[in-house]
Amino acid sequence: MTDYALIGLLMVVAAIFPLIAMFLGFILRPRKPAPVKKSTYECGLETVGETWVRFRAQYYIYALIFVIFDVETVFLYPWAVAYNQLGLFALVQMFIFLMILLGGLVYAWQKGALEWV
Amino acid sequence: MTQEDLVPPELKRNVLIAPVDWIYNIGRAGSVWPIMFGLACCAFEMIVTLTSRFDLSRFGMEFMRASPRQSELMIVSGTVTKKMAPQVVRLYDQMPEPKYVMAMGACAISGGPFKDGYNVVPGIDKYLPVDVYVPGCPPRPESLLDGAIKLHQKIRSETILTSPWYRKGVDRELPVPECGPWGLVLPKGEESE
């Protein structure tokens, strides 16, 4: 029980400590708001146009397909390192695993996910 | 010289304020973070000063901040062209108080060898309040370290009683010059060059 009490004490201190630091900063910091200072930092240049522009969200499909190759790499590397000990059984298994991932890629390709619309 | 003048200025301060000043100034002098930008060849000497051989981090300046919101010191390192001066002044305006300016090299101080050029600002002190001048063309890293020590001395001699950044109603924002047809012009309502 005392172990959990220590964790609770840690949480209380962790909550109070930044609050004290932020309060000290609040009373100590100089306040000099000015138009140029409050403007958007753009490497010293004045901003042109709207800051809140919409970005095309199409990129997420590429990010999803990237996960295929990412997972593939994560499993291929340890398998390649331990290839001599694992033998033929692991080779066949890895082949099946790659086929499953390849099936996913072929499916995404057929659905037109690799086309930039 | 009267007897009043013989009293050192530190003793004239309030007994309560002096230790506060001491702690406050040590804290400020130990973490003067420069804003990360280099204008010309002096910037390379500044980069060398950051490396382990000269080690600017001994003076609390190891972090070159990529944003003016987190920086206290602007090292104007090199020739300020008229194209670049508005951006430099705007960056200075965007830095929070207290802020300091170090003019590094002959070009930033007076225009240097390009003083008569059609596109060179003859000294950044035409637009910014420069605290430390570091002469040289370009200055050796040792000179920049000396400038850092001079800036520390300046910061430690300040007191919060007279510091302008705690006073209310003092407008410290500097006018940003604009590119006109015959060089830089200050915006309307401000005094011209």
Tab-separated table of C-alpha atoms in Angstrom:
chain	number	residue	atom	x	y	z
A	1	MET	CA	0.000	0.000	0.000
A	2	THR	CA	2.827	2.396	0.845
A	3	ASP	CA	4.233	1.833	-2.630
A	4	TYR	CA	1.052	3.218	-4.155
A	5	ALA	CA	1.120	6.098	-1.679
A	6	LEU	CA	4.602	6.987	-2.938
A	7	ILE	CA	3.329	6.972	-6.502
A	8	GLY	CA	0.457	9.202	-5.441
A	9	LEU	CA	2.916	11.553	-3.729
A	10	LEU	CA	4.986	11.627	-6.924
A	11	MET	CA	1.902	12.527	-8.936
A	12	VAL	CA	1.005	15.333	-6.528
A	13	VAL	CA	4.541	16.764	-6.667
A	14	ALA	CA	4.615	16.342	-10.437
A	15	ALA	CA	1.400	18.342	-10.678
A	16	ILE	CA	2.391	21.094	-8.246
A	17	PHE	CA	5.961	21.632	-9.417
A	18	PRO	CA	5.156	22.807	-12.978
A	19	LEU	CA	2.265	24.880	-11.617
A	20	ILE	CA	4.668	26.736	-9.320
A	21	ALA	CA	7.134	27.213	-12.164
A	22	MET	CA	4.394	28.526	-14.464
A	23	PHE	CA	3.082	30.831	-11.733
A	24	LEU	CA	6.584	32.227	-11.121
A	25	GLY	CA	6.967	32.792	-14.834
A	26	PHE	CA	3.567	34.479	-14.910
A	27	ILE	CA	4.500	37.019	-12.239
A	28	LEU	CA	8.104	37.554	-13.379
A	29	ARG	CA	7.854	37.785	-17.135
A	30	PRO	CA	7.685	41.185	-18.790
A	31	ARG	CA	4.529	41.852	-20.745
A	32	LYS	CA	5.144	43.933	-23.825
A	33	PRO	CA	2.576	42.954	-26.435
A	34	ALA	CA	2.982	44.699	-29.762
A	35	PRO	CA	1.521	44.160	-33.232
A	36	VAL	CA	4.695	42.912	-34.904
A	37	LYS	CA	5.578	40.729	-31.936
A	38	LYS	CA	2.178	39.068	-31.942
A	39	SER	CA	2.265	38.450	-35.681
A	40	THR	CA	3.078	35.028	-37.070
A	41	TYR	CA	6.779	34.130	-37.115
A	42	GLU	CA	7.689	33.553	-40.734
A	43	CYS	CA	11.489	33.857	-40.681
A	44	GLY	CA	11.176	37.618	-40.438
A	45	LEU	CA	9.001	37.997	-43.493
A	46	GLU	CA	5.427	39.123	-43.446
A	47	THR	CA	2.956	36.325	-43.950
A	48	VAL	CA	1.167	36.223	-47.279
A	49	GLY	CA	-2.367	34.908	-47.485
A	50	GLU	CA	-4.296	32.799	-45.066
A	51	THR	CA	-2.483	30.669	-42.507
A	52	TRP	CA	-5.373	28.224	-42.163
A	53	VAL	CA	-5.199	26.524	-45.539
A	54	ARG	CA	-6.492	23.013	-46.262
A	55	PHE	CA	-3.961	20.364	-47.048
A	56	ARG	CA	-4.978	17.417	-49.204
A	57	ALA	CA	-5.518	14.389	-47.018
A	58	GLN	CA	-4.877	11.963	-49.866
A	59	TYR	CA	-1.424	11.294	-48.556
A	60	TYR	CA	-2.780	8.999	-45.859
A	61	ILE	CA	-3.292	6.155	-48.357
A	62	TYR	CA	0.415	6.183	-49.105
A	63	ALA	CA	1.131	6.181	-45.405
A	64	LEU	CA	-1.065	3.091	-44.989
A	65	ILE	CA	0.616	1.247	-47.845
A	66	PHE	CA	3.976	2.157	-46.361
A	67	VAL	CA	2.970	0.182	-43.260
A	68	ILE	CA	3.015	-2.988	-45.419
A	69	PHE	CA	6.684	-2.564	-46.214
A	70	ASP	CA	7.410	-1.336	-42.724
A	71	VAL	CA	6.055	-4.487	-41.052
A	72	GLU	CA	7.773	-6.566	-43.689
A	73	THR	CA	11.132	-5.048	-42.830
A	74	VAL	CA	10.594	-5.441	-39.096
A	75	PHE	CA	10.072	-9.200	-39.508
A	76	LEU	CA	12.619	-9.750	-42.275
A	77	TYR	CA	15.604	-8.385	-40.396
A	78	PRO	CA	15.551	-10.729	-37.375
A	79	TRP	CA	14.739	-13.627	-39.665
A	80	ALA	CA	17.737	-12.803	-41.856
A	81	VAL	CA	20.032	-12.551	-38.817
A	82	ALA	CA	18.928	-15.936	-37.471
A	83	TYR	CA	18.626	-17.584	-40.876
A	84	ASN	CA	21.262	-20.267	-40.295
A	85	GLN	CA	19.654	-21.550	-37.097
A	86	LEU	CA	16.046	-21.478	-38.287
A	87	GLY	CA	16.421	-23.575	-41.426
A	88	LEU	CA	13.921	-24.530	-44.101
A	89	PHE	CA	10.777	-24.303	-41.973
A	90	ALA	CA	11.271	-20.569	-41.302
A	91	LEU	CA	12.069	-19.976	-44.972
A	92	VAL	CA	8.711	-21.429	-46.022
A	93	GLN	CA	6.920	-19.487	-43.303
A	94	MET	CA	8.547	-16.245	-44.313
A	95	PHE	CA	7.559	-16.951	-47.913
A	96	ILE	CA	3.911	-17.365	-46.864
A	97	PHE	CA	4.129	-14.191	-44.793
A	98	LEU	CA	5.503	-12.241	-47.768
A	99	MET	CA	2.753	-13.638	-50.003
A	100	ILE	CA	0.075	-12.394	-47.583
A	101	LEU	CA	1.597	-8.912	-47.545
A	102	LEU	CA	1.994	-8.996	-51.328
A	103	GLY	CA	-1.696	-9.870	-51.589
A	104	GLY	CA	-2.500	-6.707	-49.662
A	105	LEU	CA	-0.331	-4.651	-51.974
A	106	VAL	CA	-1.934	-6.155	-55.082
A	107	TYR	CA	-5.379	-5.450	-53.629
A	108	ALA	CA	-4.458	-1.785	-52.946
A	109	TRP	CA	-2.967	-1.476	-56.429
A	110	GLN	CA	-6.113	-2.833	-58.051
A	111	LYS	CA	-8.249	-0.435	-56.028
A	112	GLY	CA	-6.254	2.422	-57.562
A	113	ALA	CA	-4.516	3.526	-54.342
A	114	LEU	CA	-1.230	4.121	-56.167
A	115	GLU	CA	-2.806	6.597	-58.593
A	116	TRP	CA	-2.341	10.248	-57.672
A	117	VAL	CA	-5.746	11.790	-58.295
B	1	MET	CA	33.284	65.297	-6.237
B	2	THR	CA	30.920	65.210	-3.306
B	3	GLN	CA	30.716	62.527	-0.707
B	4	GLU	CA	27.636	61.064	-2.411
B	5	ASP	CA	29.607	60.214	-5.519
B	6	LEU	CA	32.080	58.138	-3.551
B	7	VAL	CA	29.360	55.655	-2.636
B	8	PRO	CA	29.408	52.831	-5.170
B	9	PRO	CA	26.176	52.448	-7.119
B	10	GLU	CA	25.640	48.929	-5.783
B	11	LEU	CA	25.323	50.272	-2.248
B	12	LYS	CA	22.889	52.945	-3.304
B	13	ARG	CA	20.431	50.262	-4.278
B	14	ASN	CA	17.810	49.061	-1.932
B	15	VAL	CA	19.077	46.403	0.453
B	16	LEU	CA	16.192	44.161	-0.560
B	17	ILE	CA	16.560	44.727	-4.269
B	18	ALA	CA	20.299	44.016	-4.485
B	19	PRO	CA	20.123	40.247	-3.787
B	20	VAL	CA	17.103	39.909	-6.046
B	21	ASP	CA	19.040	41.664	-8.774
B	22	TRP	CA	22.016	39.429	-8.165
B	23	ILE	CA	20.059	36.210	-8.552
B	24	TYR	CA	17.945	37.568	-11.391
B	25	ASN	CA	20.956	38.781	-13.361
B	26	ILE	CA	22.991	35.622	-12.822
B	27	GLY	CA	20.059	33.609	-14.096
B	28	ARG	CA	19.653	35.833	-17.114
B	29	ALA	CA	23.351	36.082	-17.921
B	30	GLY	CA	23.759	32.331	-17.670
B	31	SER	CA	21.134	31.556	-20.289
B	32	VAL	CA	21.460	34.096	-23.064
B	33	TRP	CA	20.180	32.143	-26.026
B	34	PRO	CA	21.007	33.626	-29.418
B	35	ILE	CA	18.588	33.473	-32.301
B	36	MET	CA	19.836	31.218	-35.073
B	37	PHE	CA	20.606	33.195	-38.146
B	38	GLY	CA	23.746	34.181	-39.968
B	39	LEU	CA	23.956	36.903	-42.552
B	40	ALA	CA	27.394	36.677	-44.144
B	41	CYS	CA	30.888	35.294	-43.675
B	42	CYS	CA	30.991	36.321	-39.996
B	43	ALA	CA	28.386	33.621	-39.426
B	44	PHE	CA	31.057	30.994	-40.027
B	45	GLU	CA	33.196	32.418	-37.259
B	46	MET	CA	30.064	32.298	-35.093
B	47	ILE	CA	29.585	28.619	-35.981
B	48	VAL	CA	33.213	27.912	-35.125
B	49	THR	CA	32.687	29.638	-31.782
B	50	LEU	CA	29.907	27.163	-31.036
B	51	THR	CA	32.153	24.165	-31.612
B	52	SER	CA	34.036	22.379	-28.863
B	53	ARG	CA	37.338	24.165	-29.496
B	54	PHE	CA	35.972	27.551	-28.396
B	55	ASP	CA	32.755	26.352	-26.764
B	56	LEU	CA	30.329	29.233	-26.522
B	57	SER	CA	28.189	27.064	-24.247
B	58	ARG	CA	30.505	27.994	-21.395
B	59	PHE	CA	28.703	31.331	-21.496
B	60	GLY	CA	25.220	29.839	-21.594
B	61	MET	CA	24.825	30.450	-25.299
B	62	GLU	CA	24.887	26.916	-26.621
B	63	PHE	CA	21.304	26.894	-27.806
B	64	MET	CA	20.837	28.749	-31.053
B	65	ARG	CA	17.091	29.053	-30.972
B	66	ALA	CA	15.259	28.641	-34.242
B	67	SER	CA	12.458	30.936	-33.105
B	68	PRO	CA	12.669	34.540	-31.910
B	69	ARG	CA	10.140	33.738	-29.167
B	70	GLN	CA	12.780	31.798	-27.218
B	71	SER	CA	15.836	33.948	-27.754
B	72	GLU	CA	17.360	36.882	-25.912
B	73	LEU	CA	20.323	37.757	-28.061
B	74	MET	CA	20.568	38.678	-31.701
B	75	ILE	CA	24.067	38.266	-33.130
B	76	VAL	CA	24.021	40.338	-36.292
B	77	SER	CA	26.784	38.362	-37.939
B	78	GLY	CA	27.788	40.003	-41.153
B	79	THR	CA	26.790	42.430	-43.860
B	80	VAL	CA	23.229	43.669	-43.550
B	81	THR	CA	21.935	44.315	-47.035
B	82	LYS	CA	19.021	46.638	-47.574
B	83	LYS	CA	17.024	43.645	-48.749
B	84	MET	CA	17.654	41.864	-45.473
B	85	ALA	CA	17.368	44.740	-42.984
B	86	PRO	CA	13.521	44.662	-42.709
B	87	GLN	CA	13.619	40.983	-41.840
B	88	VAL	CA	16.337	41.537	-39.228
B	89	VAL	CA	14.409	44.368	-37.571
B	90	ARG	CA	11.176	42.371	-37.656
B	91	LEU	CA	12.902	39.423	-36.013
B	92	TYR	CA	14.185	41.765	-33.326
B	93	ASP	CA	10.668	43.056	-32.765
B	94	GLN	CA	9.385	39.513	-32.406
B	95	MET	CA	11.869	38.650	-29.667
B	96	PRO	CA	10.519	38.959	-26.117
B	97	GLU	CA	12.061	41.385	-23.658
B	98	PRO	CA	14.743	41.589	-22.346
B	99	LYS	CA	16.651	41.399	-25.601
B	100	TYR	CA	20.166	42.300	-26.638
B	101	VAL	CA	21.913	42.887	-29.920
B	102	MET	CA	25.520	42.086	-30.721
B	103	ALA	CA	26.918	43.669	-33.889
B	104	MET	CA	29.579	41.248	-35.106
B	105	GLY	CA	32.174	42.326	-37.622
B	106	ALA	CA	32.957	45.518	-39.443
B	107	CYS	CA	29.987	45.214	-41.786
B	108	ALA	CA	27.378	44.981	-39.072
B	109	ILE	CA	29.043	47.806	-37.154
B	110	SER	CA	29.509	50.318	-39.936
B	111	GLY	CA	29.084	48.682	-43.313
B	112	GLY	CA	32.747	47.773	-43.393
B	113	PRO	CA	34.381	47.557	-46.813
B	114	PHE	CA	30.934	47.678	-48.425
B	115	LYS	CA	29.977	50.923	-46.687
B	116	ASP	CA	29.639	52.823	-49.958
B	117	GLY	CA	27.704	50.042	-51.657
B	118	TYR	CA	24.284	50.862	-52.997
B	119	ASN	CA	22.705	47.908	-51.209
B	120	VAL	CA	24.418	47.836	-47.817
B	121	VAL	CA	23.103	49.274	-44.585
B	122	PRO	CA	25.973	51.321	-43.087
B	123	GLY	CA	25.733	49.767	-39.655
B	124	ILE	CA	22.801	47.915	-38.104
B	125	ASP	CA	22.737	50.492	-35.303
B	126	LYS	CA	20.777	52.709	-37.649
B	127	TYR	CA	17.798	50.462	-36.922
B	128	LEU	CA	18.598	48.410	-33.814
B	129	PRO	CA	19.939	49.391	-30.379
B	130	VAL	CA	23.276	47.590	-30.367
B	131	ASP	CA	24.612	46.559	-26.959
B	132	VAL	CA	27.983	45.037	-27.839
B	133	TYR	CA	30.184	45.786	-30.828
B	134	VAL	CA	32.593	42.996	-31.773
B	135	PRO	CA	35.141	44.437	-34.195
B	136	GLY	CA	37.031	42.431	-36.760
B	137	CYS	CA	36.744	41.438	-40.387
B	138	PRO	CA	35.692	38.809	-39.526
B	139	PRO	CA	36.262	38.692	-35.759
B	140	ARG	CA	38.133	35.693	-34.447
B	141	PRO	CA	36.104	33.396	-32.192
B	142	GLU	CA	38.065	34.777	-29.257
B	143	SER	CA	36.672	38.210	-30.054
B	144	LEU	CA	33.153	36.827	-30.020
B	145	LEU	CA	33.850	35.214	-26.657
B	146	ASP	CA	35.054	38.587	-25.429
B	147	GLY	CA	31.803	40.080	-26.682
B	148	ALA	CA	29.902	37.435	-24.725
B	149	ILE	CA	31.820	38.381	-21.575
B	150	LYS	CA	31.077	42.055	-22.190
B	151	LEU	CA	27.394	41.219	-22.578
B	152	HIS	CA	27.476	39.292	-19.295
B	153	GLN	CA	28.999	42.321	-17.602
B	154	LYS	CA	26.274	44.519	-19.016
B	155	ILE	CA	23.511	42.137	-17.909
B	156	ARG	CA	24.944	41.829	-14.404
B	157	SER	CA	25.111	45.600	-13.994
B	158	GLU	CA	21.397	46.015	-14.691
B	159	THR	CA	18.762	46.345	-12.006
B	160	ILE	CA	15.080	45.553	-12.149
B	161	LEU	CA	14.301	48.982	-10.686
B	162	THR	CA	15.256	50.756	-13.898
B	163	SER	CA	14.760	47.972	-16.417
B	164	PRO	CA	12.571	49.259	-19.225
B	165	TRP	CA	10.882	45.903	-19.831
B	166	TYR	CA	9.020	46.043	-16.504
B	167	ARG	CA	7.781	49.592	-16.992
B	168	LYS	CA	4.324	50.045	-18.301
B	169	GLY	CA	3.429	52.137	-21.310
B	170	VAL	CA	6.916	52.174	-22.827
B	171	ASP	CA	6.622	51.228	-26.468
B	172	ARG	CA	9.765	49.353	-27.356
B	173	GLU	CA	8.747	48.073	-30.740
B	174	LEU	CA	11.047	49.501	-33.379
B	175	PRO	CA	9.769	50.648	-36.768
B	176	VAL	CA	10.459	48.111	-39.488
B	177	PRO	CA	12.012	49.775	-42.552
B	178	GLU	CA	10.556	49.094	-45.953
B	179	CYS	CA	12.192	48.841	-49.347
B	180	GLY	CA	11.463	52.096	-51.157
B	181	PRO	CA	12.507	53.238	-54.632
B	182	TRP	CA	15.753	54.837	-53.382
B	183	GLY	CA	16.684	52.513	-50.581
B	184	LEU	CA	15.162	51.803	-47.209
B	185	VAL	CA	12.466	54.080	-45.878
B	186	LEU	CA	10.835	53.986	-42.500
B	187	PRO	CA	7.053	53.698	-42.454
B	188	LYS	CA	4.980	56.874	-42.363
B	189	GLY	CA	4.725	58.540	-39.005
B	190	GLU	CA	8.259	57.558	-38.043
B	191	GLU	CA	11.300	59.745	-38.451
B	192	SER	CA	13.065	59.217	-41.747
B	193	GLU	CA	16.751	58.471	-42.179
